Amino acid sequence: MEDTLKFTVLPGDGIGPEVMAVALEVLEKVTSDAGLKLDYSTHDVGGAAIDSQGSALPASTLKACEAADAILFGSVGGPKWENLPPAEQPERAALLPLRKHFTLFANVRPGLLYPELLDASPLKAERIPEGIDIVCIRELTGGIYFGQPKATRDLPDGDIEALDTMIYRKSEILRIAEVAAQAALTRGKRVTSVDKANVLTTSVLWRKVVTEFFAEKYPEITLNHMYVDNAAMQLARSPNQFDVLFTENMFGDILSDEMGIICGSLGMLCSASLGAHNNRLGHPFGLYEPAGGTAPDIAGQGIANPCAQILSAALMLRYSFGRDDLAKQIEAAVKATVQAGTRTGDIAFGTDSVSTRAMADAILGRL
Ligand code: NAD
């Protein structure tokens, strides 16, 4: 088994470097206890890279990412760079090229709400007394957002029409289904595939491919299908009926945001974007980042919630380094810390809040 974990650290802007420092401490602790070494280098990205090198994704940063097995990403952007032309702004000029360069086709977002944080959710507490624990997996590089042709054209009758193309190949469906299966195997072994097979031809293919794939390759996983309109309602009505929910790009864009809001605080939400190619260890190359942004309103104050970044690091251990055991250790330590009442301001709800440092120490103390 590989004893060195090689990854690239891109802290970014705002609270990014503050929470990244803590996530690295947590990684150091959990991996050294397991006899592993970390091999990482840190590089500018986003606004910090625009300031230091004139580009949100400098060639040297991209090169470092290519040489690694995973990317641990903070967040990018902030008021300082908001007046740049849209294509040069940190998020668009750093994250989109990274997604494209590494064909990051699978976005994995855990929807996690501990019962102690029910106040963070807009759902009624009695609907989710045990909190929420689901995962949403979104296809990220195909479907209507990228399908060609796209066009706007003037018609002979004086009207105007616009066109987007929704297109999926069997191979694209199979690779996202594999990610859903892998996620389900580390959890409750239940997968819900979301489509619109009563209307869309792409969904008819999606449903057929997914049905055959799970029957042949993962008979131990319980698969069911749901139309996207129903899935949106069911998420708000009873989210825990899902274990792993997976779907195409546009449906996933909408459902994963709905899931984010019902789970409450941005400071707790992590994500993984997995690549089409395996890393040197035979696991998916991936980019791991919090769901939230750079939180300019609290940056520099030492009060940001580091949990989303720490949980993103846990996802990196699970998916890119094949260490589900270590990921679970981190997840358990974060959960126990929050449940014991150690909380940053965003999840304190009127109780005493602690600094990023104190939160970090409490989590480290539980590892
Ligand atoms: P945001 O997520 O940065 O902040 C929204 C609210 O959530 C703020 O009140 C903030 O304080 C709070 N929050 C977010 N993360 C937190 C944490 N870890 N701990 C405590 N509170 C937290 O969203 P925004 O204000 O819309 O965007 C700010 C900047 O971040 C913008 O420049 C935006 O473009 C960028 N952004 C980047 C990414 C990314 O890098 N992937 C994602 C979203 C936004």
PDB file of C-alpha atoms and ligand atoms in Angstrom, residues 15 19 73-79 82 91 95 266-267 289-298 303-306 308 346, ligand 1:
ATOM      1  CA  ILE A  15     -11.209  32.488   4.597  1.00  0.00           C
ATOM      2  CA  VAL A  19      -9.606  27.004   7.051  1.00  0.00           C
ATOM      3  CA  PHE A  73      -9.004  23.541  -2.850  1.00  0.00           C
ATOM      4  CA  GLY A  74     -10.160  26.399  -0.580  1.00  0.00           C
ATOM      5  CA  SER A  75     -12.316  29.034  -2.259  1.00  0.00           C
ATOM      6  CA  VAL A  76     -11.606  31.950  -4.551  1.00  0.00           C
ATOM      7  CA  GLY A  77     -12.905  35.436  -5.185  1.00  0.00           C
ATOM      8  CA  GLY A  78     -13.854  38.541  -3.266  1.00  0.00           C
ATOM      9  CA  PRO A  79     -14.684  42.245  -3.629  1.00  0.00           C
ATOM     10  CA  GLU A  82     -15.242  41.875  -8.687  1.00  0.00           C
ATOM     11  CA  GLU A  91     -14.028  31.647  -9.835  1.00  0.00           C
ATOM     12  CA  LEU A  95     -12.322  26.652 -11.225  1.00  0.00           C
ATOM     13  CA  LEU A 266     -22.420  26.594   4.337  1.00  0.00           C
ATOM     14  CA  GLY A 267     -19.633  26.185   6.872  1.00  0.00           C
ATOM     15  CA  GLU A 289     -13.504  21.942  -1.791  1.00  0.00           C
ATOM     16  CA  PRO A 290     -16.060  23.465   0.579  1.00  0.00           C
ATOM     17  CA  ALA A 291     -19.437  24.312  -0.964  1.00  0.00           C
ATOM     18  CA  GLY A 292     -19.253  27.894   0.345  1.00  0.00           C
ATOM     19  CA  GLY A 293     -17.195  30.810  -0.915  1.00  0.00           C
ATOM     20  CA  THR A 294     -14.513  33.061   0.553  1.00  0.00           C
ATOM     21  CA  ALA A 295     -16.837  34.695   3.141  1.00  0.00           C
ATOM     22  CA  PRO A 296     -15.339  38.210   2.794  1.00  0.00           C
ATOM     23  CA  ASP A 297     -17.591  39.430   5.636  1.00  0.00           C
ATOM     24  CA  ILE A 298     -15.655  37.367   8.209  1.00  0.00           C
ATOM     25  CA  ILE A 303     -13.842  32.930  13.225  1.00  0.00           C
ATOM     26  CA  ALA A 304     -14.612  30.942  10.045  1.00  0.00           C
ATOM     27  CA  ASN A 305     -15.977  27.443  10.419  1.00  0.00           C
ATOM     28  CA  PRO A 306     -13.229  25.031   9.294  1.00  0.00           C
ATOM     29  CA  ALA A 308     -16.389  22.144   5.449  1.00  0.00           C
ATOM     30  CA  ASP A 346     -22.333  30.305  11.942  1.00  0.00           C
TER      31      ASP A 346
HETATM   32  P1  NAD B   1     -19.988  32.825   0.708  1.00  0.00           P
HETATM   33  O1  NAD B   1     -20.258  31.376   0.701  1.00  0.00           O
HETATM   34  O2  NAD B   1     -18.570  33.234   0.698  1.00  0.00           O
HETATM   35  O3  NAD B   1     -20.689  33.506   1.992  1.00  0.00           O
HETATM   36  C1  NAD B   1     -22.088  33.445   2.222  1.00  0.00           C
HETATM   37  C2  NAD B   1     -22.337  33.544   3.732  1.00  0.00           C
HETATM   38  O4  NAD B   1     -21.951  32.319   4.358  1.00  0.00           O
HETATM   39  C3  NAD B   1     -21.511  34.642   4.402  1.00  0.00           C
HETATM   40  O5  NAD B   1     -22.261  35.260   5.425  1.00  0.00           O
HETATM   41  C4  NAD B   1     -20.347  33.897   4.997  1.00  0.00           C
HETATM   42  O6  NAD B   1     -19.776  34.508   6.132  1.00  0.00           O
HETATM   43  C5  NAD B   1     -20.969  32.546   5.341  1.00  0.00           C
HETATM   44  N1  NAD B   1     -19.971  31.456   5.294  1.00  0.00           N
HETATM   45  C6  NAD B   1     -19.519  30.805   4.196  1.00  0.00           C
HETATM   46  N2  NAD B   1     -18.588  29.910   4.531  1.00  0.00           N
HETATM   47  C7  NAD B   1     -18.448  30.010   5.876  1.00  0.00           C
HETATM   48  C8  NAD B   1     -17.618  29.356   6.828  1.00  0.00           C
HETATM   49  N3  NAD B   1     -16.743  28.396   6.478  1.00  0.00           N
HETATM   50  N4  NAD B   1     -17.730  29.715   8.133  1.00  0.00           N
HETATM   51  C9  NAD B   1     -18.614  30.643   8.520  1.00  0.00           C
HETATM   52  N5  NAD B   1     -19.417  31.301   7.683  1.00  0.00           N
HETATM   53  C10 NAD B   1     -19.331  30.990   6.368  1.00  0.00           C
HETATM   54  O7  NAD B   1     -20.781  33.414  -0.549  1.00  0.00           O
HETATM   55  P2  NAD B   1     -20.741  34.873  -1.195  1.00  0.00           P
HETATM   56  O8  NAD B   1     -20.693  35.901  -0.100  1.00  0.00           O
HETATM   57  O9  NAD B   1     -21.834  34.870  -2.170  1.00  0.00           O
HETATM   58  O10 NAD B   1     -19.385  34.914  -2.028  1.00  0.00           O
HETATM   59  C11 NAD B   1     -18.185  35.526  -1.540  1.00  0.00           C
HETATM   60  C12 NAD B   1     -17.089  35.316  -2.576  1.00  0.00           C
HETATM   61  O11 NAD B   1     -16.810  33.913  -2.700  1.00  0.00           O
HETATM   62  C13 NAD B   1     -17.472  35.801  -3.986  1.00  0.00           C
HETATM   63  O12 NAD B   1     -16.339  36.409  -4.549  1.00  0.00           O
HETATM   64  C14 NAD B   1     -17.830  34.536  -4.726  1.00  0.00           C
HETATM   65  O13 NAD B   1     -17.572  34.641  -6.096  1.00  0.00           O
HETATM   66  C15 NAD B   1     -16.875  33.538  -4.077  1.00  0.00           C
HETATM   67  N6  NAD B   1     -17.311  32.137  -4.161  1.00  0.00           N
HETATM   68  C16 NAD B   1     -16.358  31.221  -4.458  1.00  0.00           C
HETATM   69  C17 NAD B   1     -16.690  29.896  -4.516  1.00  0.00           C
HETATM   70  C18 NAD B   1     -15.613  28.899  -4.834  1.00  0.00           C
HETATM   71  O14 NAD B   1     -14.453  29.235  -4.773  1.00  0.00           O
HETATM   72  N7  NAD B   1     -15.963  27.677  -5.159  1.00  0.00           N
HETATM   73  C19 NAD B   1     -18.008  29.481  -4.238  1.00  0.00           C
HETATM   74  C20 NAD B   1     -18.962  30.439  -3.908  1.00  0.00           C
HETATM   75  C21 NAD B   1     -18.602  31.776  -3.858  1.00  0.00           C
END
